[in-house]
Amino acid sequence: MNMEVNKMAGAVLGSLLAVMALGVFSDAIYAPDAMKKPGYDLPAAQEGGAEAAAKPAAPAQPLPVLLAKADAQKGQADTKPCTTCHSFDKGGAAKIGPPLYGVVGRPKGSVAGFGYSDGMKAKGGDWTFDDLNQFITSPKAYVSGTKMSYAGEADAEKRADIIAYLRTLSDNPVPLPAVAAAAPAAAPAAEKK
Ligand code: HEC
């Protein structure tokens, strides 16, 4: 009897996994152009808008504060979905996306021989923590016409963990941004949890 239930649960879990895997792969296969315009734009409005709607209680925290308490190891685990397309190894080769070792502080769209989108090529500047945060929040909102077919990570703490992990992928990690000394927002946030 119990065995039967276990088998059924297994079957349900199995098919859920299969459906999720299909989602990942079809994302990888189908060009992102189908969804040029998602339901909303969020380059600047995201802090108060989508974020606040999803988690009404948590006040938005500045990235330096989140980075100061971020966990690179958790970040590594959270980059599982990225590994379909990216190598994180030193000297790693391009996959569907460019290799990401040393990406923090690297000029955008600069891996030689990689076929970046025009939007990425036109973006300019180096990958700062802040730019990475915006890009990972919503690749399509940050780089119009990006070839990175990844929906984005809505959870600011997870993004900080991911960025903290990316920062470690360097012979000479870029220093973390300074946390404003008496940031009033930092006090209550540090207390909760
Ligand atoms: C479905 C494949 C795919 C997935 C999944 C994916 N990426 Fe990408 N990524 C790309 C492609 C393709 C590009 C090049 C984008 C362009 O040219 O517009 C890219 C570009 C990037 C860049 C810019 C690199 C540079 O050299 O300028 C960063 C940073 C990045 N991705 C981080 C991530 C992170 C972090 C994740 C996981 C949270 C992730 N990507 C998931 C395909 C992917």
Coordinates of C-alpha atoms and ligand atoms in Angstrom, one line a residue:
M1 CA 0.0 0.0 0.0
N2 CA 2.6 2.5 1.1
M3 CA 4.9 1.3 -1.7
E4 CA 2.1 2.1 -4.1
V5 CA 1.8 5.6 -2.8
N6 CA 5.5 6.1 -3.0
K7 CA 5.5 4.9 -6.6
M8 CA 2.8 7.3 -7.4
A9 CA 4.5 10.2 -5.7
G10 CA 7.6 9.3 -7.6
A11 CA 5.8 9.2 -10.9
V12 CA 4.3 12.7 -10.2
L13 CA 7.7 14.1 -9.2
G14 CA 9.3 12.5 -12.2
S15 CA 6.9 14.1 -14.6
L16 CA 7.2 17.5 -12.9
L17 CA 10.9 17.3 -13.3
A18 CA 10.6 16.3 -16.9
V19 CA 8.3 19.3 -17.5
M20 CA 10.8 21.6 -15.8
A21 CA 13.6 20.2 -17.8
L22 CA 11.6 20.7 -21.0
G23 CA 11.0 24.3 -20.0
V24 CA 14.8 24.9 -19.6
F25 CA 15.6 23.3 -22.9
S26 CA 12.9 24.9 -24.9
D27 CA 14.1 28.2 -23.5
A28 CA 17.5 27.3 -24.8
I29 CA 16.3 26.2 -28.2
Y30 CA 13.8 28.9 -29.1
A31 CA 15.0 32.3 -29.9
P32 CA 14.1 34.9 -27.3
D33 CA 12.8 37.3 -29.9
A34 CA 9.3 35.8 -29.6
M35 CA 8.9 37.8 -26.4
K36 CA 10.4 41.2 -27.3
K37 CA 8.2 42.9 -24.8
P38 CA 7.4 41.3 -21.5
G39 CA 4.4 42.5 -19.5
Y40 CA 6.3 45.3 -17.9
D41 CA 9.6 47.2 -18.0
L42 CA 11.7 47.3 -14.9
P43 CA 15.0 48.9 -15.3
A44 CA 14.6 51.6 -12.6
A45 CA 11.1 50.9 -11.3
Q46 CA 12.0 47.4 -10.2
E47 CA 13.0 48.1 -6.6
G48 CA 9.6 49.4 -5.5
G49 CA 7.4 47.8 -8.2
A50 CA 7.6 44.2 -9.1
E51 CA 9.7 43.4 -6.1
A52 CA 7.4 45.0 -3.6
A53 CA 4.4 43.4 -5.2
A54 CA 5.9 39.9 -4.8
K55 CA 7.1 40.4 -1.3
P56 CA 5.1 43.1 0.4
A57 CA 6.8 42.9 3.8
A58 CA 10.5 43.1 2.8
P59 CA 11.7 46.6 2.1
A60 CA 14.1 46.9 -0.8
Q61 CA 17.7 46.9 0.4
P62 CA 20.6 48.6 -1.4
L63 CA 22.8 46.2 -3.3
P64 CA 26.0 46.9 -1.2
V65 CA 24.1 45.8 1.9
L66 CA 22.9 42.7 0.2
L67 CA 26.3 41.9 -1.1
A68 CA 27.9 42.4 2.3
K69 CA 25.9 39.5 3.7
A70 CA 25.6 37.5 0.5
D71 CA 26.7 33.8 0.4
A72 CA 28.9 32.9 -2.5
Q73 CA 28.4 29.2 -1.9
K74 CA 24.6 29.6 -2.1
G75 CA 25.2 31.7 -5.2
Q76 CA 27.1 28.9 -6.8
A77 CA 24.1 26.6 -6.2
D78 CA 21.8 29.2 -7.6
T79 CA 23.9 29.3 -10.8
K80 CA 22.9 25.7 -11.7
P81 CA 20.4 27.0 -14.4
C82 CA 23.1 29.2 -15.8
T83 CA 25.5 26.3 -16.4
T84 CA 23.3 25.1 -19.3
C85 CA 24.7 28.0 -21.2
H86 CA 27.8 29.3 -19.3
S87 CA 31.1 27.9 -18.2
F88 CA 32.3 29.4 -14.9
D89 CA 35.8 27.8 -15.1
K90 CA 39.0 29.6 -15.6
G91 CA 39.8 29.3 -19.3
G92 CA 36.4 27.9 -19.9
A93 CA 35.0 27.9 -23.5
A94 CA 31.9 29.5 -24.8
K95 CA 28.7 27.4 -24.7
I96 CA 25.4 29.0 -25.7
G97 CA 26.6 32.0 -23.7
P98 CA 30.1 33.4 -23.2
P99 CA 32.3 32.0 -20.4
L100 CA 31.9 33.9 -17.1
Y101 CA 35.2 33.5 -15.3
G102 CA 36.3 37.0 -14.4
V103 CA 33.1 38.7 -15.6
V104 CA 33.0 41.2 -12.7
G105 CA 34.8 44.3 -14.0
R106 CA 35.1 42.9 -17.5
P107 CA 34.0 45.1 -20.4
K108 CA 30.5 44.0 -21.5
G109 CA 30.3 41.8 -24.5
S110 CA 34.1 41.4 -24.7
V111 CA 34.8 37.6 -25.1
A112 CA 36.7 37.4 -28.4
G113 CA 34.9 35.4 -31.0
F114 CA 31.6 35.2 -29.2
G115 CA 28.6 36.3 -31.2
Y116 CA 26.9 38.9 -28.9
S117 CA 23.6 40.5 -29.7
D118 CA 23.8 44.0 -31.1
G119 CA 22.2 45.3 -27.9
M120 CA 25.0 43.8 -25.8
K121 CA 27.7 45.1 -28.2
A122 CA 26.2 48.6 -28.0
K123 CA 25.8 48.5 -24.2
G124 CA 29.4 49.7 -23.3
G125 CA 31.2 50.0 -20.0
D126 CA 32.4 47.3 -17.6
W127 CA 30.2 44.8 -15.7
T128 CA 29.8 46.5 -12.3
F129 CA 28.0 44.8 -9.5
D130 CA 25.1 47.1 -10.1
D131 CA 24.9 46.4 -13.8
L132 CA 25.1 42.6 -13.2
N133 CA 22.3 43.0 -10.7
Q134 CA 20.1 44.7 -13.3
F135 CA 21.0 42.3 -16.0
I136 CA 20.2 39.2 -13.9
T137 CA 17.0 40.8 -12.7
S138 CA 15.7 40.9 -16.2
P139 CA 18.1 40.4 -19.1
K140 CA 15.6 41.6 -21.7
A141 CA 14.9 44.8 -19.8
Y142 CA 18.6 45.6 -19.4
V143 CA 19.8 44.7 -22.9
S144 CA 17.2 45.1 -25.6
G145 CA 17.3 42.2 -28.0
T146 CA 19.6 40.2 -25.8
K147 CA 20.4 36.7 -26.9
M148 CA 20.4 35.5 -23.3
S149 CA 17.2 33.6 -23.0
Y150 CA 16.8 33.6 -19.3
A151 CA 13.7 35.1 -17.6
G152 CA 15.6 36.7 -14.7
E153 CA 15.9 36.2 -11.0
A154 CA 13.3 38.2 -9.0
D155 CA 14.7 37.5 -5.6
A156 CA 17.2 40.3 -4.7
E157 CA 19.0 38.1 -2.1
K158 CA 19.5 35.3 -4.5
R159 CA 20.9 37.7 -7.1
A160 CA 23.3 39.1 -4.5
D161 CA 24.4 35.5 -3.7
I162 CA 24.9 34.9 -7.5
I163 CA 26.9 38.1 -7.9
A164 CA 29.0 37.3 -4.8
Y165 CA 29.8 33.9 -6.5
L166 CA 30.7 35.6 -9.8
R167 CA 33.0 37.9 -7.9
T168 CA 35.0 34.9 -6.6
L169 CA 35.7 33.7 -10.2
S170 CA 38.8 35.8 -10.5
D171 CA 42.5 35.7 -9.6
N172 CA 42.0 39.2 -8.2
P173 CA 38.4 39.7 -7.0
V174 CA 37.1 43.2 -7.3
P175 CA 36.5 44.7 -3.8
L176 CA 32.9 44.7 -2.6
P177 CA 31.2 48.0 -2.7
A178 CA 31.3 50.0 0.5
V179 CA 28.1 49.9 2.6
A180 CA 27.1 53.5 3.4
A181 CA 28.0 53.9 7.1
A182 CA 24.8 55.0 8.8
A183 CA 22.3 53.8 6.1
P184 CA 19.0 54.1 8.0
A185 CA 17.6 51.2 6.0
A186 CA 20.3 48.9 7.1
A187 CA 19.4 48.8 10.8
P188 CA 16.0 47.2 10.8
A189 CA 17.0 44.9 8.0
A190 CA 19.9 43.6 9.9
E191 CA 17.6 42.7 12.8
K192 CA 15.0 40.8 10.9
K193 CA 16.0 37.2 10.6
Ligands
HEC1 C1 19.6 29.9 -22.2 C2 21.0 30.2 -22.1 C3 21.5 31.1 -21.0 C4 21.2 31.0 -19.6 C5 20.3 30.0 -18.9 C6 21.9 32.1 -19.0 N1 22.6 32.8 -19.9 FE1 23.8 34.4 -19.5 N2 24.1 34.7 -21.5 C7 23.6 33.9 -22.5 C8 23.9 34.5 -23.8 C9 23.5 33.9 -25.2 C10 24.6 35.6 -23.6 C11 25.0 36.7 -24.6 C12 23.9 37.8 -24.5 C13 23.9 38.8 -25.6 O1 24.9 38.8 -26.5 O2 23.0 39.6 -25.7 C14 24.7 35.7 -22.1 C15 25.4 36.8 -21.4 C16 25.6 36.8 -20.1 C17 26.5 37.8 -19.4 C18 27.3 38.9 -20.1 C19 28.7 38.3 -20.4 C20 29.6 39.2 -21.2 O3 30.6 38.6 -21.6 O4 29.3 40.4 -21.4 C21 26.4 37.5 -18.1 C22 27.0 38.3 -16.9 C23 25.5 36.4 -17.9 N3 25.1 36.0 -19.2 C24 25.2 35.8 -16.7 C25 24.3 34.7 -16.6 C26 23.9 34.2 -15.3 C27 24.4 34.7 -13.9 C28 22.9 33.3 -15.5 C29 22.1 32.4 -14.5 C30 21.4 33.2 -13.5 C31 22.8 33.2 -17.0 N4 23.6 34.1 -17.6 C32 21.9 32.3 -17.6 C33 22.9 32.7 -22.3 C34 22.4 32.3 -21.1

